[in-house]
């Protein structure tokens, strides 16, 4: 967001200058920082003033979304400074928005154009054509409907026993023995089938349900741990472990440490055999509160893993200031380490750094034996990926 704002440009115009004219391409909106402008409609030889806008006003905003030509002329009345907002900035923000927000914005825009085009334009100007082309496309409509449906049904998912916990094995790369698991939540929606966490966890965060889901995951993982632990290969001086992901709202909640502690006490799980995984996005959401929670969890003996290492911009700073015990090398680098010298060198540097800091390493997304062998030769301790096993429910992990 700060990057986008810093890229907004200022335009300083003399009195009587045209900001844009009827028929110009609508590719930007403007905010008046100082000065004032007049809005004119009608043909060039018979323009009528319909508005005078002063400091703080925005104009030209409809063009940011609908790509139609300008329907009015805007001209400065005095020397004026404008902040220009290009369509590219808004579209970048819109892409990041919830599908429902995208859909509603485009739907409202279409209705605005349909209802007001004829009434607001003078007789000398033809009504806008092609406004129907700006109706929300079918795929955006489907995405919005799906999002609304999931948000509505998510509150019942726990009560109706629709959540599952899958476990993906994490192996020791030097010998391929089983060291632990990562717990991954899935939602068995009765109509839509299996819904992946990257789709419903953001919804859970927005609705506040993420805390209930997080508690469910923690309770289930710690409850399942005695059975899971029995499948891990014993290694002198090394504890098996299960990793659980925490989102930003969970880690920032005041009672998160106490909640984890209760789960451990209830199930009798050793704190040293639990790992909490978090991404850089989780940390930067509220550094102070997240840092405090991490420190307390680590003091209990719980391992702390930095997930997706290498994809953010402050990972090295966090390794210096926070008590991480593990870094997980992102699959994006692992997938290209054979073909990209840059990916290879990033992994090599991460492994060397982790060894110096006494931090263990897990490589994600290993898809073939050659990748696992290469990573092991480079000093990577653990790995996970489809080459070893896909995430599976508990009953499929048991022998027999």
Coordinates of C-alpha atoms in Angstrom, one line a residue:
X1 CA 0.0 0.0 0.0
X2 CA 2.7 2.5 0.9
X3 CA 4.5 1.7 -2.4
X4 CA 1.4 2.5 -4.3
X5 CA 0.8 5.8 -2.5
X6 CA 4.4 6.8 -3.1
X7 CA 3.9 6.3 -6.8
X8 CA 0.9 8.7 -7.1
X9 CA 2.1 11.6 -9.2
X10 CA 1.3 15.3 -8.8
X11 CA 0.4 17.6 -11.7
X12 CA 0.7 21.4 -11.4
X13 CA -1.5 23.2 -13.9
X14 CA -1.9 26.8 -14.7
X15 CA -5.3 28.5 -14.6
X16 CA -7.4 27.6 -17.7
X17 CA -5.6 24.4 -18.4
X18 CA -7.7 21.3 -19.5
X19 CA -7.2 18.3 -17.2
X20 CA -9.1 16.2 -19.7
X21 CA -11.8 16.7 -22.4
X22 CA -14.9 14.9 -23.6
X23 CA -13.8 11.9 -25.6
X24 CA -10.4 11.5 -24.0
X25 CA -9.4 8.1 -22.7
X26 CA -10.4 7.6 -19.1
X27 CA -7.3 6.1 -17.5
X28 CA -7.0 8.1 -14.3
X29 CA -8.8 9.9 -11.5
X30 CA -7.7 13.1 -9.7
X31 CA -7.8 14.6 -6.2
X32 CA -7.5 18.3 -5.9
X33 CA -4.6 19.1 -3.5
X34 CA -4.9 22.9 -4.0
X35 CA -6.9 25.2 -6.3
X36 CA -10.2 24.4 -8.0
X37 CA -11.6 23.1 -11.3
X38 CA -14.9 23.4 -13.3
X39 CA -16.7 20.5 -14.8
X40 CA -18.2 21.2 -18.2
X41 CA -20.6 19.1 -20.4
X42 CA -21.9 19.5 -23.9
X43 CA -20.3 19.9 -27.3
X44 CA -17.2 22.1 -27.6
X45 CA -19.2 25.1 -28.9
X46 CA -21.9 25.0 -26.3
X47 CA -20.4 23.7 -23.0
X48 CA -22.3 24.1 -19.8
X49 CA -20.7 24.3 -16.3
X50 CA -22.3 21.7 -14.1
X51 CA -20.0 21.8 -11.1
X52 CA -17.1 23.6 -9.5
X53 CA -14.8 21.4 -7.3
X54 CA -12.3 22.6 -4.7
X55 CA -9.5 21.3 -2.5
X56 CA -10.1 17.7 -1.4
X57 CA -12.6 16.7 -4.1
X58 CA -12.1 13.7 -6.4
X59 CA -13.2 13.6 -10.0
X60 CA -12.8 11.2 -13.0
X61 CA -13.1 8.1 -10.7
X62 CA -15.6 6.2 -12.8
X63 CA -13.0 5.8 -15.5
X64 CA -10.7 3.9 -13.2
X65 CA -12.9 0.8 -13.6
X66 CA -15.0 1.1 -16.8
X67 CA -12.5 2.1 -19.4
X68 CA -15.0 4.3 -21.2
X69 CA -14.2 7.7 -22.8
X70 CA -14.6 10.8 -20.8
X71 CA -18.1 12.2 -20.8
X72 CA -17.2 15.7 -19.5
X73 CA -14.4 18.3 -19.7
X74 CA -12.6 19.4 -16.6
X75 CA -10.6 22.7 -16.6
X76 CA -8.7 24.6 -13.9
X77 CA -10.1 27.9 -12.8
X78 CA -6.9 29.0 -10.9
X79 CA -3.4 27.5 -10.6
X80 CA -4.1 24.0 -9.3
X81 CA -2.2 21.0 -8.0
X82 CA -3.7 17.6 -8.7
X83 CA -2.8 14.1 -7.3
X84 CA -3.2 11.7 -10.2
X85 CA -4.4 8.1 -9.5
X86 CA -3.7 5.8 -12.4
X87 CA -6.0 2.9 -13.3
X88 CA -3.0 0.5 -12.8
X89 CA -2.8 1.4 -9.1
X90 CA -6.5 0.7 -8.5
X91 CA -6.6 -2.5 -10.5
X92 CA -3.6 -3.8 -8.5
X93 CA -5.6 -3.2 -5.3
X94 CA -8.7 -4.6 -6.8
X95 CA -6.9 -7.8 -7.7
X96 CA -6.0 -8.2 -4.1
X97 CA -9.6 -7.6 -2.9
X98 CA -12.1 -10.2 -1.9
X99 CA -14.0 -11.6 -4.9
X100 CA -17.3 -10.4 -3.4
X101 CA -15.9 -6.8 -3.2
X102 CA -14.6 -7.1 -6.8
X103 CA -18.0 -8.3 -7.9
X104 CA -20.0 -5.7 -6.1
X105 CA -17.8 -2.8 -7.4
X106 CA -18.2 -3.9 -11.0
X107 CA -21.9 -4.6 -10.6
X108 CA -22.5 -1.2 -9.1
X109 CA -20.5 0.4 -11.8
X110 CA -22.6 -1.4 -14.5
X111 CA -25.9 -0.3 -12.9
X112 CA -24.6 3.3 -12.5
X113 CA -23.8 3.5 -16.2
X114 CA -27.1 1.9 -17.2
X115 CA -29.3 4.1 -15.1
X116 CA -27.5 7.5 -15.4
X117 CA -25.9 7.6 -18.8
X118 CA -29.0 8.9 -20.6
X119 CA -30.2 11.2 -17.8
X120 CA -26.9 12.9 -17.0
X121 CA -25.7 13.6 -20.6
X122 CA -27.1 16.6 -22.5
X123 CA -29.0 15.9 -25.7
X124 CA -26.0 16.9 -27.8
X125 CA -24.0 13.9 -26.5
X126 CA -25.0 10.4 -27.5
X127 CA -25.6 7.9 -24.6
X128 CA -22.7 5.7 -23.7
X129 CA -22.5 2.6 -25.7
X130 CA -21.1 -0.7 -24.6
X131 CA -21.7 -0.3 -20.9
X132 CA -23.0 -3.9 -20.8
X133 CA -19.4 -5.0 -21.6
X134 CA -18.5 -3.9 -18.1
X135 CA -20.8 -6.3 -16.4
X136 CA -19.0 -8.6 -14.0
X137 CA -17.8 -11.6 -16.0
X138 CA -19.2 -15.0 -15.2
X139 CA -16.1 -16.3 -13.5
X140 CA -16.1 -13.3 -11.2
X141 CA -19.8 -13.8 -10.5
X142 CA -19.1 -17.5 -9.7
X143 CA -16.2 -16.6 -7.4
X144 CA -18.3 -14.1 -5.5
X145 CA -21.2 -16.6 -5.1
X146 CA -18.7 -19.3 -3.9
X147 CA -17.1 -16.9 -1.4
X148 CA -20.5 -15.9 0.0
X149 CA -21.6 -19.5 0.3
X150 CA -18.4 -20.6 2.0
X151 CA -18.5 -17.6 4.5
X152 CA -22.1 -18.6 5.3
X153 CA -21.3 -22.3 5.8
X154 CA -18.0 -21.9 7.6
X155 CA -19.6 -21.2 10.9
X156 CA -21.2 -24.7 10.9
X157 CA -18.2 -26.6 9.7
X158 CA -16.8 -27.3 13.1
X159 CA -20.1 -28.1 14.7
X160 CA -21.1 -30.4 11.9
X161 CA -17.7 -32.2 12.0
X162 CA -16.8 -31.2 8.5
X163 CA -13.1 -30.4 9.2
X164 CA -10.3 -32.9 8.7
X165 CA -6.7 -32.8 9.7
X166 CA -4.3 -34.2 7.2
X167 CA -0.6 -34.9 8.0
X168 CA 2.3 -34.6 5.6
X169 CA 5.4 -36.6 6.6
X170 CA 8.7 -34.7 7.1
X171 CA 11.7 -37.0 6.5
X172 CA 15.4 -36.9 7.3
X173 CA 17.0 -36.2 4.0
X174 CA 20.2 -38.2 4.6
X175 CA 18.4 -41.5 5.1
X176 CA 14.8 -40.9 4.3
X177 CA 13.5 -41.9 7.8
X178 CA 10.4 -40.3 9.2
X179 CA 11.1 -37.4 11.5
X180 CA 7.7 -35.8 12.0
X181 CA 4.6 -34.3 10.3
X182 CA 3.0 -31.1 9.3
X183 CA -0.7 -30.8 10.2
X184 CA -2.8 -29.4 7.4
X185 CA -6.5 -28.6 7.9
X186 CA -9.1 -29.5 5.2
X187 CA -12.8 -28.7 4.9
X188 CA -15.2 -31.3 3.6
X189 CA -18.0 -29.1 2.3
X190 CA -21.1 -31.1 1.7
X191 CA -21.8 -29.6 -1.7
X192 CA -18.5 -28.2 -2.9
X193 CA -16.2 -31.1 -1.9
X194 CA -12.8 -30.5 -0.3
X195 CA -12.0 -26.9 0.2
X196 CA -8.3 -26.0 0.6
X197 CA -7.1 -23.8 3.5
X198 CA -5.8 -21.1 1.3
X199 CA -9.4 -20.4 0.3
X200 CA -11.2 -20.7 3.6
X201 CA -8.6 -19.6 6.2
X202 CA -8.7 -16.0 4.9
X203 CA -12.5 -16.1 5.2
X204 CA -12.1 -17.5 8.7
X205 CA -9.8 -14.5 9.6
X206 CA -12.4 -12.0 8.3
X207 CA -15.3 -13.6 10.2
X208 CA -13.4 -14.2 13.4
X209 CA -13.9 -18.0 13.1
X210 CA -10.1 -18.5 12.7
X211 CA -9.8 -18.7 16.5
X212 CA -12.2 -21.6 16.7
X213 CA -10.6 -23.4 13.8
X214 CA -7.2 -22.8 15.2
X215 CA -8.2 -24.3 18.6
X216 CA -9.7 -27.3 16.8
X217 CA -6.5 -27.9 14.8
X218 CA -4.3 -27.6 17.9
X219 CA -6.6 -29.9 19.9
X220 CA -6.8 -32.5 17.2
X221 CA -3.1 -32.5 16.4
X222 CA -2.0 -32.9 20.0
X223 CA -4.7 -35.5 20.5
X224 CA -3.5 -37.5 17.5
X225 CA 0.2 -37.1 18.4
X226 CA 0.7 -40.3 20.5
X227 CA -0.4 -42.3 17.4
X228 CA 1.5 -40.2 15.0
X229 CA 4.6 -40.4 17.2
X230 CA 4.6 -44.2 17.1
X231 CA 5.1 -44.0 13.3
X232 CA 8.2 -41.9 13.5
X233 CA 11.7 -43.4 13.4
X234 CA 13.6 -43.2 16.7
X235 CA 16.8 -41.2 16.6
X236 CA 19.1 -40.7 19.6
X237 CA 19.1 -37.1 20.9
X238 CA 16.4 -36.1 18.4
X239 CA 12.7 -35.7 19.2
X240 CA 9.9 -36.4 16.7
X241 CA 7.6 -33.5 16.1
X242 CA 4.4 -32.3 14.6
X243 CA 4.1 -28.8 13.1
X244 CA 0.9 -26.7 13.3
X245 CA 0.4 -23.5 11.3
X246 CA -0.9 -20.3 13.1
X247 CA -2.4 -17.3 11.3
X248 CA -1.8 -13.7 12.3
X249 CA -5.1 -13.2 14.2
X250 CA -4.5 -16.4 16.2
X251 CA -0.9 -15.5 17.1
X252 CA -2.0 -11.9 18.1
X253 CA -4.9 -13.0 20.3
X254 CA -4.2 -12.4 24.0
X255 CA -4.8 -16.0 25.1
X256 CA -3.0 -17.9 22.4
X257 CA -0.1 -19.0 24.7
X258 CA -2.5 -20.2 27.4
X259 CA -4.6 -22.0 24.8
X260 CA -1.5 -23.9 23.5
X261 CA -0.5 -24.7 27.0
X262 CA -4.0 -26.1 27.8
X263 CA -3.8 -28.4 24.8
X264 CA -0.5 -29.7 25.9
X265 CA -1.7 -30.3 29.4
X266 CA -5.0 -31.9 28.3
X267 CA -3.3 -34.4 25.9
X268 CA -0.1 -34.9 27.8
X269 CA 2.0 -33.9 24.8
X270 CA 5.7 -32.8 25.4
X271 CA 6.1 -29.2 24.4
X272 CA 9.4 -30.0 22.8
X273 CA 7.6 -32.2 20.2
X274 CA 5.3 -29.4 19.0
X275 CA 6.4 -26.9 16.4
X276 CA 4.5 -23.7 15.5
X277 CA 4.9 -22.6 11.8
X278 CA 4.4 -19.0 10.8
X279 CA 5.0 -17.0 7.7
X280 CA 6.6 -13.6 7.4
X281 CA 3.2 -12.2 6.6
X282 CA 2.0 -13.3 10.0
X283 CA 4.9 -11.6 11.7
X284 CA 4.7 -8.2 10.0
X285 CA 0.9 -8.0 10.8
X286 CA 1.8 -7.0 14.3
X287 CA 5.4 -7.4 15.1
X288 CA 5.3 -6.5 18.8
X289 CA 2.4 -8.8 19.7
X290 CA 3.6 -11.6 17.5
X291 CA 7.2 -11.4 19.0
X292 CA 5.8 -11.5 22.5
X293 CA 3.8 -14.7 21.7
X294 CA 6.7 -16.3 20.0
X295 CA 9.1 -15.7 22.9
X296 CA 6.6 -17.2 25.4
X297 CA 5.9 -20.2 23.3
X298 CA 9.7 -20.8 22.8
X299 CA 10.2 -20.5 26.5
X300 CA 7.8 -23.4 27.0
X301 CA 10.1 -25.5 24.8
X302 CA 7.9 -25.3 21.6
X303 CA 9.9 -25.1 18.3
X304 CA 9.2 -22.1 16.1
X305 CA 9.5 -22.5 12.3
X306 CA 9.7 -19.6 9.8
X307 CA 7.7 -20.9 6.8
X308 CA 8.3 -19.9 3.1
X309 CA 11.8 -18.6 3.9
X310 CA 13.2 -16.6 1.1
X311 CA 10.0 -15.2 -0.3
X312 CA 9.7 -12.1 1.9
X313 CA 12.0 -9.1 2.4
X314 CA 12.8 -9.2 6.1
X315 CA 13.5 -12.9 6.8
X316 CA 17.1 -12.3 7.8
X317 CA 16.1 -9.6 10.2
X318 CA 13.6 -11.9 11.9
X319 CA 16.2 -14.6 12.2
X320 CA 18.3 -12.1 14.1
X321 CA 15.6 -10.9 16.4
X322 CA 13.2 -13.8 16.9
X323 CA 14.0 -17.2 18.5
X324 CA 13.4 -19.4 15.5
X325 CA 14.5 -23.0 15.7
X326 CA 13.7 -24.0 12.1
X327 CA 13.5 -22.4 8.6
X328 CA 11.5 -23.9 5.8
X329 CA 12.9 -23.2 2.4
X330 CA 10.1 -22.3 0.1
X331 CA 9.0 -24.7 -2.7
X332 CA 9.5 -22.0 -5.3
X333 CA 13.3 -22.2 -4.9
X334 CA 13.3 -26.0 -4.5
X335 CA 11.4 -26.6 -7.7
X336 CA 13.9 -24.6 -9.8
X337 CA 17.2 -25.4 -8.0
X338 CA 18.3 -27.7 -10.9
X339 CA 17.5 -25.2 -13.7
X340 CA 18.1 -21.8 -12.0
X341 CA 21.5 -20.9 -10.6
X342 CA 19.9 -18.1 -8.6
X343 CA 17.5 -20.5 -6.8
X344 CA 20.4 -22.9 -6.2
X345 CA 22.6 -20.2 -4.7
X346 CA 19.7 -18.9 -2.5
X347 CA 19.2 -22.4 -1.1
X348 CA 22.9 -22.8 -0.6
X349 CA 23.2 -19.5 1.3
X350 CA 20.1 -20.3 3.4
X351 CA 21.6 -23.7 4.4
X352 CA 25.0 -22.1 5.3
X353 CA 23.3 -19.4 7.3
X354 CA 21.1 -21.9 9.2
X355 CA 24.2 -24.0 10.1
X356 CA 26.0 -21.0 11.5
X357 CA 23.0 -20.0 13.6
X358 CA 22.3 -23.6 14.8
X359 CA 18.9 -23.6 13.1
X360 CA 17.4 -26.7 11.5
X361 CA 16.2 -26.6 7.9
X362 CA 13.3 -28.2 6.0
X363 CA 13.0 -28.0 2.2
X364 CA 9.4 -27.9 1.0
X365 CA 8.0 -29.2 -2.3
X366 CA 10.5 -32.0 -3.1
X367 CA 9.1 -33.8 -6.1
X368 CA 11.8 -36.3 -7.0
X369 CA 14.7 -38.3 -5.6
X370 CA 17.4 -36.3 -7.3
X371 CA 16.3 -33.1 -5.6
X372 CA 16.2 -34.8 -2.2
X373 CA 19.7 -36.3 -2.7
X374 CA 21.1 -32.9 -3.8
X375 CA 19.6 -31.1 -0.8
X376 CA 21.0 -33.7 1.5
X377 CA 24.5 -33.3 0.0
X378 CA 24.2 -29.6 0.6
X379 CA 23.5 -30.1 4.3
X380 CA 19.7 -29.8 4.4
X381 CA 18.4 -31.9 7.3
X382 CA 14.7 -32.4 6.5
X383 CA 12.4 -32.4 3.6
X384 CA 8.8 -32.8 2.6
X385 CA 7.0 -33.1 -0.7
X386 CA 5.0 -35.5 -3.0
X387 CA 8.1 -37.5 -3.6
X388 CA 7.9 -38.8 -0.1
X389 CA 4.2 -38.6 0.6
X390 CA 1.1 -36.4 0.1
X391 CA -0.9 -35.1 3.1
X392 CA -3.2 -37.9 4.3
X393 CA -5.6 -38.3 7.2
X394 CA -4.5 -40.1 10.3
X395 CA -6.1 -43.5 9.5
X396 CA -4.2 -43.8 6.2
X397 CA -0.9 -43.3 8.0
X398 CA -1.3 -46.3 10.3
X399 CA 0.4 -49.6 9.3
X400 CA -1.9 -52.3 8.0

